[in-house]
Amino acid sequence: VSGRARAIAVIAPSWDQGRWARRLAALDPDRPVAVAPSPEAEGAAYAAVWMPPAGALTAMTNLELILNLGAGVDHLLADPALPDVPIVRQVGPDLGQRMAEHVALHALIHLRGHLGFAAQQAGRVWRPLAGPRADQVTVGIMGYGAMGRACAEKLAAIGFRLAGWTRTPQADPLAELFAGEGELEAFLARTEILVCLLPATPQTRGLLDARLFARLKRDGRFGAPALIAAGRGATQVEADILACLDDGTLAAASLDVFETEPLPASSPLWGHPRVAITPHCAADSHPDELAAGVIGQIAAFERGGADALRHVVDRALGY
Ligand code: NAP
């Protein structure tokens, strides 16, 4: 629409949409910003979204670009009627820092046996527990992408030994990297604290099961391995996590993501003494930090087209 900036529709019904819209409008005052559902939003060229209702994007006949307001795109790609326009996702230091804080905290919780001390405190028990140092323990990061690398920096600073697992072969000075099904065994055989930051795709669904946990390293100073899951719940089998905690295959688990969210009140994970639960907030999206990047992507797209976009989602790969 010449002469008038193409509008942005904000479609994030589970979030404070108004706050995102106000922030985007403040950063790009000449551009109309509308909150969905509304006729203005339906006519917009750009959709800034988090878990949009199925069909909401199909109704946008002028749609040119989808800007996902989080890092994961599995819910978006699950929409069979998703319009065929480029999709960009959130990648950057803000989300990376938040995820790294979460993962470093939980790696230290397991290194220092903190869930055991919490149980002792509840019973007023004074009993020191001695464990290894960080440099005697290997953290293995499944999904060594933007999030995984951000975590590796903090974990390396603490002193942990690091391994990573990716789909395609790569190298990194911070971690010993393994790729694909063929190198999964070697990755698991040295991993004592398993951090899962994989996206949910058809290939990663249900990957974290009892068979996989049984292949983790358990003969080192750390003993039985611990799990930190903060990617997507679809990659894990929770019945297997519980069974492995109970038979000693896993020592403890920190879970931020679940097969069903919110985690049902009936889940036995809630009351398990060796499970730490957070409600999918390891790396939340905040409009004050991320709106400028959304505006930047739109500006790049208007200058240089789809080739100028960054962090474009590969629909065929699912991430
Ligand atoms: P990313 O940069 O795309 O990294 C994904 C990593 O997973 C890459 O290393 C990729 O390998 C690897 N991977 C994908 N499919 C694989 C497969 N089949 N086998 C082995 N490795 C595979 O994504 P990111 O920004 O780091 O985010 C990762 C995920 O974290 C998101 O998809 C989202 O689900 C989750 N997340 C959670 C929260 C939270 O609050 N809990 C917040 C943000 C994100 P290649 O490097 O070879 O491509």
mmCIF file of C-alpha atoms and ligand atoms in Angstrom:
data_model
loop_
_atom_site.group_PDB
_atom_site.id
_atom_site.type_symbol
_atom_site.label_atom_id
_atom_site.label_comp_id
_atom_site.label_asym_id
_atom_site.label_seq_id
_atom_site.Cartn_x
_atom_site.Cartn_y
_atom_site.Cartn_z
ATOM 1 C CA VAL A 1 0.000 0.000 0.000
ATOM 2 C CA SER A 2 2.086 2.934 -1.241
ATOM 3 C CA GLY A 3 2.278 6.132 0.770
ATOM 4 C CA ARG A 4 1.387 4.403 4.027
ATOM 5 C CA ALA A 5 3.543 2.100 6.116
ATOM 6 C CA ARG A 6 2.376 -1.485 6.055
ATOM 7 C CA ALA A 7 0.778 -2.432 9.370
ATOM 8 C CA ILE A 8 1.800 -4.941 12.035
ATOM 9 C CA ALA A 9 -0.787 -7.254 13.613
ATOM 10 C CA VAL A 10 0.015 -8.558 17.095
ATOM 11 C CA ILE A 11 -1.505 -12.031 17.613
ATOM 12 C CA ALA A 12 -0.403 -13.422 20.979
ATOM 13 C CA PRO A 13 -3.617 -14.146 22.902
ATOM 14 C CA SER A 14 -1.886 -15.887 25.828
ATOM 15 C CA TRP A 15 0.358 -12.825 26.426
ATOM 16 C CA ASP A 16 -0.221 -9.118 27.122
ATOM 17 C CA GLN A 17 -0.794 -8.213 23.444
ATOM 18 C CA GLY A 18 -1.401 -4.548 24.222
ATOM 19 C CA ARG A 19 2.038 -4.216 25.776
ATOM 20 C CA TRP A 20 3.726 -5.695 22.692
ATOM 21 C CA ALA A 21 1.654 -3.419 20.421
ATOM 22 C CA ARG A 22 2.499 -0.277 22.432
ATOM 23 C CA ARG A 23 6.197 -1.132 22.434
ATOM 24 C CA LEU A 24 6.262 -1.820 18.680
ATOM 25 C CA ALA A 25 4.330 1.407 17.975
ATOM 26 C CA ALA A 26 6.686 3.442 20.172
ATOM 27 C CA LEU A 27 9.701 2.168 18.217
ATOM 28 C CA ASP A 28 8.137 2.730 14.755
ATOM 29 C CA PRO A 29 5.667 5.620 15.237
ATOM 30 C CA ASP A 30 4.744 5.962 11.542
ATOM 31 C CA ARG A 31 3.568 2.363 11.259
ATOM 32 C CA PRO A 32 0.050 1.253 12.287
ATOM 33 C CA VAL A 33 0.068 -1.534 14.897
ATOM 34 C CA ALA A 34 -3.174 -3.424 15.576
ATOM 35 C CA VAL A 35 -4.055 -6.077 18.112
ATOM 36 C CA ALA A 36 -5.988 -9.140 16.829
ATOM 37 C CA PRO A 37 -8.762 -9.936 16.375
ATOM 38 C CA SER A 38 -9.711 -6.743 14.503
ATOM 39 C CA PRO A 39 -10.247 -5.677 10.854
ATOM 40 C CA GLU A 40 -7.009 -3.610 11.065
ATOM 41 C CA ALA A 41 -5.048 -6.651 12.183
ATOM 42 C CA GLU A 42 -6.592 -8.789 9.440
ATOM 43 C CA GLY A 43 -5.402 -6.312 6.788
ATOM 44 C CA ALA A 44 -1.825 -6.065 8.109
ATOM 45 C CA ALA A 45 1.277 -7.100 6.147
ATOM 46 C CA TYR A 46 3.221 -8.326 9.176
ATOM 47 C CA ALA A 47 2.075 -10.766 11.854
ATOM 48 C CA ALA A 48 3.973 -10.629 15.172
ATOM 49 C CA VAL A 49 2.787 -13.823 16.833
ATOM 50 C CA TRP A 50 2.996 -16.224 19.748
ATOM 51 C CA MET A 51 0.765 -19.295 19.479
ATOM 52 C CA PRO A 52 -1.813 -17.639 17.202
ATOM 53 C CA PRO A 53 -5.197 -19.408 17.091
ATOM 54 C CA ALA A 54 -5.423 -21.813 14.116
ATOM 55 C CA GLY A 55 -6.740 -19.949 11.087
ATOM 56 C CA ALA A 56 -5.876 -16.432 12.382
ATOM 57 C CA LEU A 57 -3.020 -16.085 9.883
ATOM 58 C CA THR A 58 -4.996 -17.573 6.978
ATOM 59 C CA ALA A 59 -7.454 -14.676 7.305
ATOM 60 C CA MET A 60 -4.665 -12.130 6.656
ATOM 61 C CA THR A 61 -4.908 -11.617 2.880
ATOM 62 C CA ASN A 62 -2.064 -9.013 2.745
ATOM 63 C CA LEU A 63 0.335 -11.090 4.876
ATOM 64 C CA GLU A 64 4.008 -10.902 3.777
ATOM 65 C CA LEU A 65 6.010 -11.986 6.825
ATOM 66 C CA ILE A 66 5.456 -13.859 10.117
ATOM 67 C CA LEU A 67 7.580 -12.711 13.074
ATOM 68 C CA ASN A 68 7.482 -15.367 15.809
ATOM 69 C CA LEU A 69 7.892 -13.670 19.190
ATOM 70 C CA GLY A 70 9.564 -16.702 20.792
ATOM 71 C CA ALA A 71 12.412 -19.023 19.756
ATOM 72 C CA GLY A 72 10.363 -22.193 19.166
ATOM 73 C CA VAL A 73 8.064 -22.498 16.145
ATOM 74 C CA ASP A 74 6.529 -25.943 16.684
ATOM 75 C CA HIS A 75 3.018 -24.622 17.445
ATOM 76 C CA LEU A 76 3.151 -22.354 14.398
ATOM 77 C CA LEU A 77 4.219 -25.150 12.030
ATOM 78 C CA ALA A 78 1.487 -27.425 13.409
ATOM 79 C CA ASP A 79 -1.113 -25.198 11.635
ATOM 80 C CA PRO A 80 -1.896 -27.019 8.343
ATOM 81 C CA ALA A 81 -3.246 -23.768 6.845
ATOM 82 C CA LEU A 82 -0.129 -21.704 7.666
ATOM 83 C CA PRO A 83 0.327 -19.141 4.819
ATOM 84 C CA ASP A 84 3.382 -19.612 2.602
ATOM 85 C CA VAL A 85 5.378 -16.512 3.633
ATOM 86 C CA PRO A 86 8.786 -16.335 5.370
ATOM 87 C CA ILE A 87 8.864 -16.975 9.133
ATOM 88 C CA VAL A 88 11.537 -15.462 11.382
ATOM 89 C CA ARG A 89 12.014 -16.389 15.035
ATOM 90 C CA GLN A 90 13.622 -14.822 18.094
ATOM 91 C CA VAL A 91 17.345 -15.336 18.522
ATOM 92 C CA GLY A 92 19.583 -13.045 20.526
ATOM 93 C CA PRO A 93 21.505 -12.205 23.675
ATOM 94 C CA ASP A 94 18.424 -11.542 25.817
ATOM 95 C CA LEU A 95 16.889 -15.033 25.429
ATOM 96 C CA GLY A 96 20.350 -16.622 25.479
ATOM 97 C CA GLN A 97 21.274 -14.923 28.763
ATOM 98 C CA ARG A 98 17.971 -15.965 30.375
ATOM 99 C CA MET A 99 18.313 -19.599 29.268
ATOM 100 C CA ALA A 100 21.960 -19.681 30.375
ATOM 101 C CA GLU A 101 20.990 -18.418 33.843
ATOM 102 C CA HIS A 102 18.379 -21.177 34.122
ATOM 103 C CA VAL A 103 20.670 -23.965 32.922
ATOM 104 C CA ALA A 104 23.667 -22.828 35.008
ATOM 105 C CA LEU A 105 21.446 -22.632 38.120
ATOM 106 C CA HIS A 106 20.110 -26.152 37.621
ATOM 107 C CA ALA A 107 23.497 -27.637 36.682
ATOM 108 C CA LEU A 108 24.807 -26.294 40.005
ATOM 109 C CA ILE A 109 21.713 -27.546 41.874
ATOM 110 C CA HIS A 110 22.539 -31.068 40.676
ATOM 111 C CA LEU A 111 26.328 -30.734 41.043
ATOM 112 C CA ARG A 112 25.929 -29.645 44.670
ATOM 113 C CA GLY A 113 23.118 -32.097 45.504
ATOM 114 C CA HIS A 114 20.820 -29.239 46.412
ATOM 115 C CA LEU A 115 17.552 -31.191 46.108
ATOM 116 C CA GLY A 116 18.941 -33.510 48.810
ATOM 117 C CA PHE A 117 19.721 -30.543 51.093
ATOM 118 C CA ALA A 118 16.208 -29.146 50.552
ATOM 119 C CA ALA A 119 14.771 -32.490 51.685
ATOM 120 C CA GLN A 120 17.147 -32.551 54.679
ATOM 121 C CA GLN A 121 16.164 -28.998 55.645
ATOM 122 C CA ALA A 122 12.480 -29.976 55.643
ATOM 123 C CA GLY A 123 13.369 -32.708 58.164
ATOM 124 C CA ARG A 124 15.864 -30.508 60.143
ATOM 125 C CA VAL A 125 18.632 -32.952 59.240
ATOM 126 C CA TRP A 126 22.301 -31.776 59.499
ATOM 127 C CA ARG A 127 24.288 -34.042 57.176
ATOM 128 C CA PRO A 128 26.995 -32.706 54.834
ATOM 129 C CA LEU A 129 27.111 -34.384 51.412
ATOM 130 C CA ALA A 130 30.380 -34.294 49.459
ATOM 131 C CA GLY A 131 30.366 -34.314 45.657
ATOM 132 C CA PRO A 132 32.728 -33.640 42.757
ATOM 133 C CA ARG A 133 33.843 -30.235 41.449
ATOM 134 C CA ALA A 134 32.430 -28.848 38.191
ATOM 135 C CA ASP A 135 35.669 -29.605 36.326
ATOM 136 C CA GLN A 136 35.211 -33.303 37.171
ATOM 137 C CA VAL A 137 31.729 -33.461 35.584
ATOM 138 C CA THR A 138 30.594 -33.347 31.934
ATOM 139 C CA VAL A 139 27.471 -31.469 30.918
ATOM 140 C CA GLY A 140 26.118 -32.682 27.558
ATOM 141 C CA ILE A 141 23.924 -30.222 25.678
ATOM 142 C CA MET A 142 21.492 -31.801 23.187
ATOM 143 C CA GLY A 143 20.649 -29.087 20.680
ATOM 144 C CA TYR A 144 23.772 -26.922 20.534
ATOM 145 C CA GLY A 145 22.196 -23.962 18.701
ATOM 146 C CA ALA A 146 21.689 -20.355 19.789
ATOM 147 C CA MET A 147 20.480 -21.414 23.249
ATOM 148 C CA GLY A 148 22.963 -24.238 23.682
ATOM 149 C CA ARG A 149 25.946 -22.031 22.871
ATOM 150 C CA ALA A 150 24.773 -19.302 25.265
ATOM 151 C CA CYS A 151 24.537 -21.926 28.029
ATOM 152 C CA ALA A 152 27.959 -23.359 27.157
ATOM 153 C CA GLU A 153 29.645 -19.993 27.816
ATOM 154 C CA LYS A 154 28.279 -19.775 31.365
ATOM 155 C CA LEU A 155 28.822 -23.481 32.120
ATOM 156 C CA ALA A 156 32.430 -23.252 30.887
ATOM 157 C CA ALA A 157 33.020 -20.209 33.109
ATOM 158 C CA ILE A 158 31.871 -22.283 36.108
ATOM 159 C CA GLY A 159 34.341 -24.978 35.050
ATOM 160 C CA PHE A 160 32.150 -27.792 33.695
ATOM 161 C CA ARG A 161 33.469 -30.037 30.935
ATOM 162 C CA LEU A 162 31.175 -29.737 27.934
ATOM 163 C CA ALA A 163 29.828 -31.871 25.112
ATOM 164 C CA GLY A 164 27.178 -30.951 22.548
ATOM 165 C CA TRP A 165 24.953 -32.773 20.067
ATOM 166 C CA THR A 166 23.655 -31.294 16.798
ATOM 167 C CA ARG A 167 22.019 -32.498 13.585
ATOM 168 C CA THR A 168 24.844 -31.262 11.319
ATOM 169 C CA PRO A 169 28.610 -31.635 12.084
ATOM 170 C CA GLN A 170 30.117 -28.527 13.697
ATOM 171 C CA ALA A 171 33.076 -27.440 15.842
ATOM 172 C CA ASP A 172 33.256 -25.161 18.868
ATOM 173 C CA PRO A 173 36.178 -24.307 21.141
ATOM 174 C CA LEU A 174 34.036 -24.665 24.293
ATOM 175 C CA ALA A 175 32.648 -28.161 23.768
ATOM 176 C CA GLU A 176 33.340 -31.522 22.169
ATOM 177 C CA LEU A 177 30.607 -31.706 19.527
ATOM 178 C CA PHE A 178 28.858 -34.783 18.153
ATOM 179 C CA ALA A 179 26.379 -34.912 15.283
ATOM 180 C CA GLY A 180 23.481 -37.076 14.236
ATOM 181 C CA GLU A 181 22.281 -40.527 15.162
ATOM 182 C CA GLY A 182 25.721 -42.022 14.412
ATOM 183 C CA GLU A 183 27.475 -40.009 17.147
ATOM 184 C CA LEU A 184 24.683 -39.986 19.730
ATOM 185 C CA GLU A 185 26.116 -42.993 21.568
ATOM 186 C CA ALA A 186 29.525 -41.311 22.055
ATOM 187 C CA PHE A 187 27.826 -38.096 23.207
ATOM 188 C CA LEU A 188 25.665 -39.917 25.776
ATOM 189 C CA ALA A 189 28.563 -42.092 27.007
ATOM 190 C CA ARG A 190 30.407 -39.019 28.360
ATOM 191 C CA THR A 191 27.369 -36.997 29.522
ATOM 192 C CA GLU A 192 26.607 -36.864 33.271
ATOM 193 C CA ILE A 193 24.288 -33.846 33.352
ATOM 194 C CA LEU A 194 22.090 -33.957 30.231
ATOM 195 C CA VAL A 195 20.686 -30.590 29.101
ATOM 196 C CA CYS A 196 18.003 -30.819 26.413
ATOM 197 C CA LEU A 197 17.532 -27.691 24.278
ATOM 198 C CA LEU A 198 16.263 -29.434 21.159
ATOM 199 C CA PRO A 199 13.358 -28.002 19.162
ATOM 200 C CA ALA A 200 10.219 -30.148 18.824
ATOM 201 C CA THR A 201 10.322 -31.667 15.327
ATOM 202 C CA PRO A 202 9.180 -34.999 13.901
ATOM 203 C CA GLN A 203 12.803 -36.213 14.371
ATOM 204 C CA THR A 204 13.159 -35.208 18.040
ATOM 205 C CA ARG A 205 9.720 -36.331 19.275
ATOM 206 C CA GLY A 206 9.978 -38.731 22.237
ATOM 207 C CA LEU A 207 13.783 -38.934 21.934
ATOM 208 C CA LEU A 208 14.391 -38.634 25.695
ATOM 209 C CA ASP A 209 13.211 -42.055 26.840
ATOM 210 C CA ALA A 210 14.407 -44.807 29.186
ATOM 211 C CA ARG A 211 16.650 -46.338 26.513
ATOM 212 C CA LEU A 212 18.471 -43.026 26.055
ATOM 213 C CA PHE A 213 18.811 -42.311 29.800
ATOM 214 C CA ALA A 214 20.336 -45.781 30.298
ATOM 215 C CA ARG A 215 23.185 -44.864 27.897
ATOM 216 C CA LEU A 216 24.351 -41.825 29.934
ATOM 217 C CA LYS A 217 27.639 -41.948 31.890
ATOM 218 C CA ARG A 218 27.201 -43.235 35.445
ATOM 219 C CA ASP A 219 30.664 -44.523 36.448
ATOM 220 C CA GLY A 220 32.309 -41.138 37.116
ATOM 221 C CA ARG A 221 32.605 -38.971 40.255
ATOM 222 C CA PHE A 222 29.048 -37.647 39.624
ATOM 223 C CA GLY A 223 27.400 -41.080 39.759
ATOM 224 C CA ALA A 224 23.863 -41.445 38.368
ATOM 225 C CA PRO A 225 23.122 -38.747 35.775
ATOM 226 C CA ALA A 226 20.764 -35.760 36.047
ATOM 227 C CA LEU A 227 18.452 -34.292 33.400
ATOM 228 C CA ILE A 228 17.723 -30.615 32.681
ATOM 229 C CA ALA A 229 14.910 -30.277 30.102
ATOM 230 C CA ALA A 230 14.214 -26.761 28.788
ATOM 231 C CA GLY A 231 13.650 -27.251 25.030
ATOM 232 C CA ARG A 232 10.218 -28.718 24.337
ATOM 233 C CA GLY A 233 8.138 -31.273 26.243
ATOM 234 C CA ALA A 234 7.367 -33.189 23.045
ATOM 235 C CA THR A 235 10.976 -34.453 23.010
ATOM 236 C CA GLN A 236 10.574 -36.311 26.344
ATOM 237 C CA VAL A 237 8.666 -39.349 27.650
ATOM 238 C CA GLU A 238 7.607 -38.357 31.162
ATOM 239 C CA ALA A 239 6.546 -41.864 32.211
ATOM 240 C CA ASP A 240 10.129 -42.951 31.429
ATOM 241 C CA ILE A 241 11.624 -39.998 33.367
ATOM 242 C CA LEU A 242 9.610 -41.059 36.437
ATOM 243 C CA ALA A 243 10.490 -44.742 36.055
ATOM 244 C CA CYS A 244 14.199 -43.878 35.627
ATOM 245 C CA LEU A 245 14.175 -41.626 38.718
ATOM 246 C CA ASP A 246 12.617 -44.434 40.705
ATOM 247 C CA ASP A 247 14.950 -47.216 39.527
ATOM 248 C CA GLY A 248 18.096 -45.063 39.870
ATOM 249 C CA THR A 249 18.851 -44.670 36.152
ATOM 250 C CA LEU A 250 18.470 -40.910 36.749
ATOM 251 C CA ALA A 251 19.486 -39.230 40.020
ATOM 252 C CA ALA A 252 17.383 -36.074 39.570
ATOM 253 C CA ALA A 253 15.635 -33.903 36.991
ATOM 254 C CA SER A 254 14.928 -30.212 36.393
ATOM 255 C CA LEU A 255 11.935 -29.837 34.087
ATOM 256 C CA ASP A 256 10.806 -26.537 32.545
ATOM 257 C CA VAL A 257 8.856 -28.096 29.646
ATOM 258 C CA PHE A 258 6.256 -30.868 29.626
ATOM 259 C CA GLU A 259 4.285 -33.133 27.295
ATOM 260 C CA THR A 260 1.117 -31.293 28.438
ATOM 261 C CA GLU A 261 1.291 -27.663 29.576
ATOM 262 C CA PRO A 262 0.294 -26.493 32.108
ATOM 263 C CA LEU A 263 1.500 -29.687 33.836
ATOM 264 C CA PRO A 264 -1.704 -31.357 35.109
ATOM 265 C CA ALA A 265 -2.152 -31.241 38.910
ATOM 266 C CA SER A 266 -2.441 -35.047 38.829
ATOM 267 C CA SER A 267 1.133 -35.511 37.496
ATOM 268 C CA PRO A 268 3.338 -37.434 39.961
ATOM 269 C CA LEU A 269 6.234 -35.182 38.851
ATOM 270 C CA TRP A 270 4.871 -32.361 41.067
ATOM 271 C CA GLY A 271 5.470 -34.229 44.309
ATOM 272 C CA HIS A 272 8.676 -36.071 43.390
ATOM 273 C CA PRO A 273 11.489 -35.220 45.852
ATOM 274 C CA ARG A 274 14.192 -35.328 43.163
ATOM 275 C CA VAL A 275 12.381 -33.217 40.549
ATOM 276 C CA ALA A 276 12.600 -29.416 40.273
ATOM 277 C CA ILE A 277 9.718 -27.932 38.278
ATOM 278 C CA THR A 278 9.480 -24.511 36.596
ATOM 279 C CA PRO A 279 6.451 -23.490 34.460
ATOM 280 C CA HIS A 280 8.038 -23.092 30.990
ATOM 281 C CA CYS A 281 9.768 -19.807 31.787
ATOM 282 C CA ALA A 282 13.466 -20.653 31.390
ATOM 283 C CA ALA A 283 13.755 -17.953 28.712
ATOM 284 C CA ASP A 284 10.629 -15.810 28.480
ATOM 285 C CA SER A 285 10.081 -13.211 25.731
ATOM 286 C CA HIS A 286 9.861 -9.634 27.049
ATOM 287 C CA PRO A 287 8.570 -6.893 24.713
ATOM 288 C CA ASP A 288 10.908 -4.260 26.177
ATOM 289 C CA GLU A 289 13.892 -6.368 25.101
ATOM 290 C CA LEU A 290 12.659 -7.999 21.879
ATOM 291 C CA ALA A 291 10.423 -5.441 20.105
ATOM 292 C CA ALA A 292 13.392 -3.563 18.606
ATOM 293 C CA GLY A 293 14.521 -6.750 16.882
ATOM 294 C CA VAL A 294 11.045 -7.213 15.369
ATOM 295 C CA ILE A 295 11.110 -3.666 13.978
ATOM 296 C CA GLY A 296 14.658 -4.260 12.711
ATOM 297 C CA GLN A 297 13.598 -7.386 10.800
ATOM 298 C CA ILE A 298 10.706 -5.509 9.154
ATOM 299 C CA ALA A 299 13.023 -2.641 8.163
ATOM 300 C CA ALA A 300 15.515 -5.119 6.659
ATOM 301 C CA PHE A 301 12.699 -6.918 4.787
ATOM 302 C CA GLU A 302 11.403 -3.646 3.315
ATOM 303 C CA ARG A 303 14.924 -2.660 2.201
ATOM 304 C CA GLY A 304 16.186 -6.007 0.910
ATOM 305 C CA GLY A 305 13.317 -8.506 0.743
ATOM 306 C CA ALA A 306 13.360 -12.024 2.157
ATOM 307 C CA ASP A 307 17.133 -12.373 1.564
ATOM 308 C CA ALA A 308 17.762 -9.623 4.120
ATOM 309 C CA LEU A 309 15.967 -11.472 6.952
ATOM 310 C CA ARG A 310 17.850 -13.158 9.799
ATOM 311 C CA HIS A 311 16.911 -16.297 11.778
ATOM 312 C CA VAL A 312 14.572 -17.603 9.086
ATOM 313 C CA VAL A 313 12.764 -20.842 9.963
ATOM 314 C CA ASP A 314 13.303 -23.859 7.701
ATOM 315 C CA ARG A 315 9.800 -25.309 7.351
ATOM 316 C CA ALA A 316 11.041 -28.635 6.016
ATOM 317 C CA LEU A 317 13.335 -29.154 9.044
ATOM 318 C CA GLY A 318 10.729 -27.831 11.478
ATOM 319 C CA TYR A 319 13.007 -25.338 13.309
HETATM 320 P P1 NAP B 1 18.419 -23.381 17.240
HETATM 321 O O1 NAP B 1 19.418 -22.280 17.241
HETATM 322 O O2 NAP B 1 17.665 -23.673 16.000
HETATM 323 O O3 NAP B 1 19.170 -24.703 17.737
HETATM 324 C C1 NAP B 1 18.583 -25.972 17.671
HETATM 325 C C2 NAP B 1 19.662 -27.012 17.854
HETATM 326 O O4 NAP B 1 19.066 -28.313 17.856
HETATM 327 C C3 NAP B 1 20.706 -27.012 16.727
HETATM 328 O O5 NAP B 1 21.982 -27.269 17.259
HETATM 329 C C4 NAP B 1 20.238 -28.163 15.851
HETATM 330 O O6 NAP B 1 21.271 -28.780 15.082
HETATM 331 C C5 NAP B 1 19.743 -29.129 16.915
HETATM 332 N N1 NAP B 1 18.837 -30.124 16.326
HETATM 333 C C6 NAP B 1 17.641 -29.927 15.717
HETATM 334 N N2 NAP B 1 17.132 -31.083 15.274
HETATM 335 C C7 NAP B 1 18.027 -32.050 15.633
HETATM 336 C C8 NAP B 1 18.079 -33.443 15.431
HETATM 337 N N3 NAP B 1 17.106 -34.107 14.795
HETATM 338 N N4 NAP B 1 19.163 -34.111 15.902
HETATM 339 C C9 NAP B 1 20.150 -33.462 16.535
HETATM 340 N N5 NAP B 1 20.176 -32.117 16.749
HETATM 341 C C10 NAP B 1 19.115 -31.436 16.297
HETATM 342 O O7 NAP B 1 17.324 -23.122 18.371
HETATM 343 P P2 NAP B 1 17.513 -22.328 19.763
HETATM 344 O O8 NAP B 1 17.259 -20.885 19.560
HETATM 345 O O9 NAP B 1 18.772 -22.764 20.379
HETATM 346 O O10 NAP B 1 16.264 -22.900 20.575
HETATM 347 C C11 NAP B 1 16.161 -24.286 20.821
HETATM 348 C C12 NAP B 1 14.799 -24.616 21.393
HETATM 349 O O11 NAP B 1 14.702 -24.151 22.735
HETATM 350 C C13 NAP B 1 13.626 -23.921 20.697
HETATM 351 O O12 NAP B 1 13.242 -24.646 19.553
HETATM 352 C C14 NAP B 1 12.558 -23.931 21.749
HETATM 353 O O13 NAP B 1 11.767 -25.086 21.562
HETATM 354 C C15 NAP B 1 13.332 -24.029 23.060
HETATM 355 N N6 NAP B 1 13.140 -22.834 23.912
HETATM 356 C C16 NAP B 1 12.634 -23.000 25.164
HETATM 357 C C17 NAP B 1 12.465 -21.896 25.985
HETATM 358 C C18 NAP B 1 11.947 -22.034 27.390
HETATM 359 O O14 NAP B 1 11.593 -21.027 28.011
HETATM 360 N N7 NAP B 1 11.907 -23.219 27.941
HETATM 361 C C19 NAP B 1 12.809 -20.626 25.520
HETATM 362 C C20 NAP B 1 13.322 -20.498 24.243
HETATM 363 C C21 NAP B 1 13.506 -21.616 23.452
HETATM 364 P P3 NAP B 1 21.992 -27.965 13.883
HETATM 365 O O15 NAP B 1 22.882 -26.957 14.603
HETATM 366 O O16 NAP B 1 22.756 -29.009 13.168
HETATM 367 O O17 NAP B 1 20.910 -27.312 13.078
#
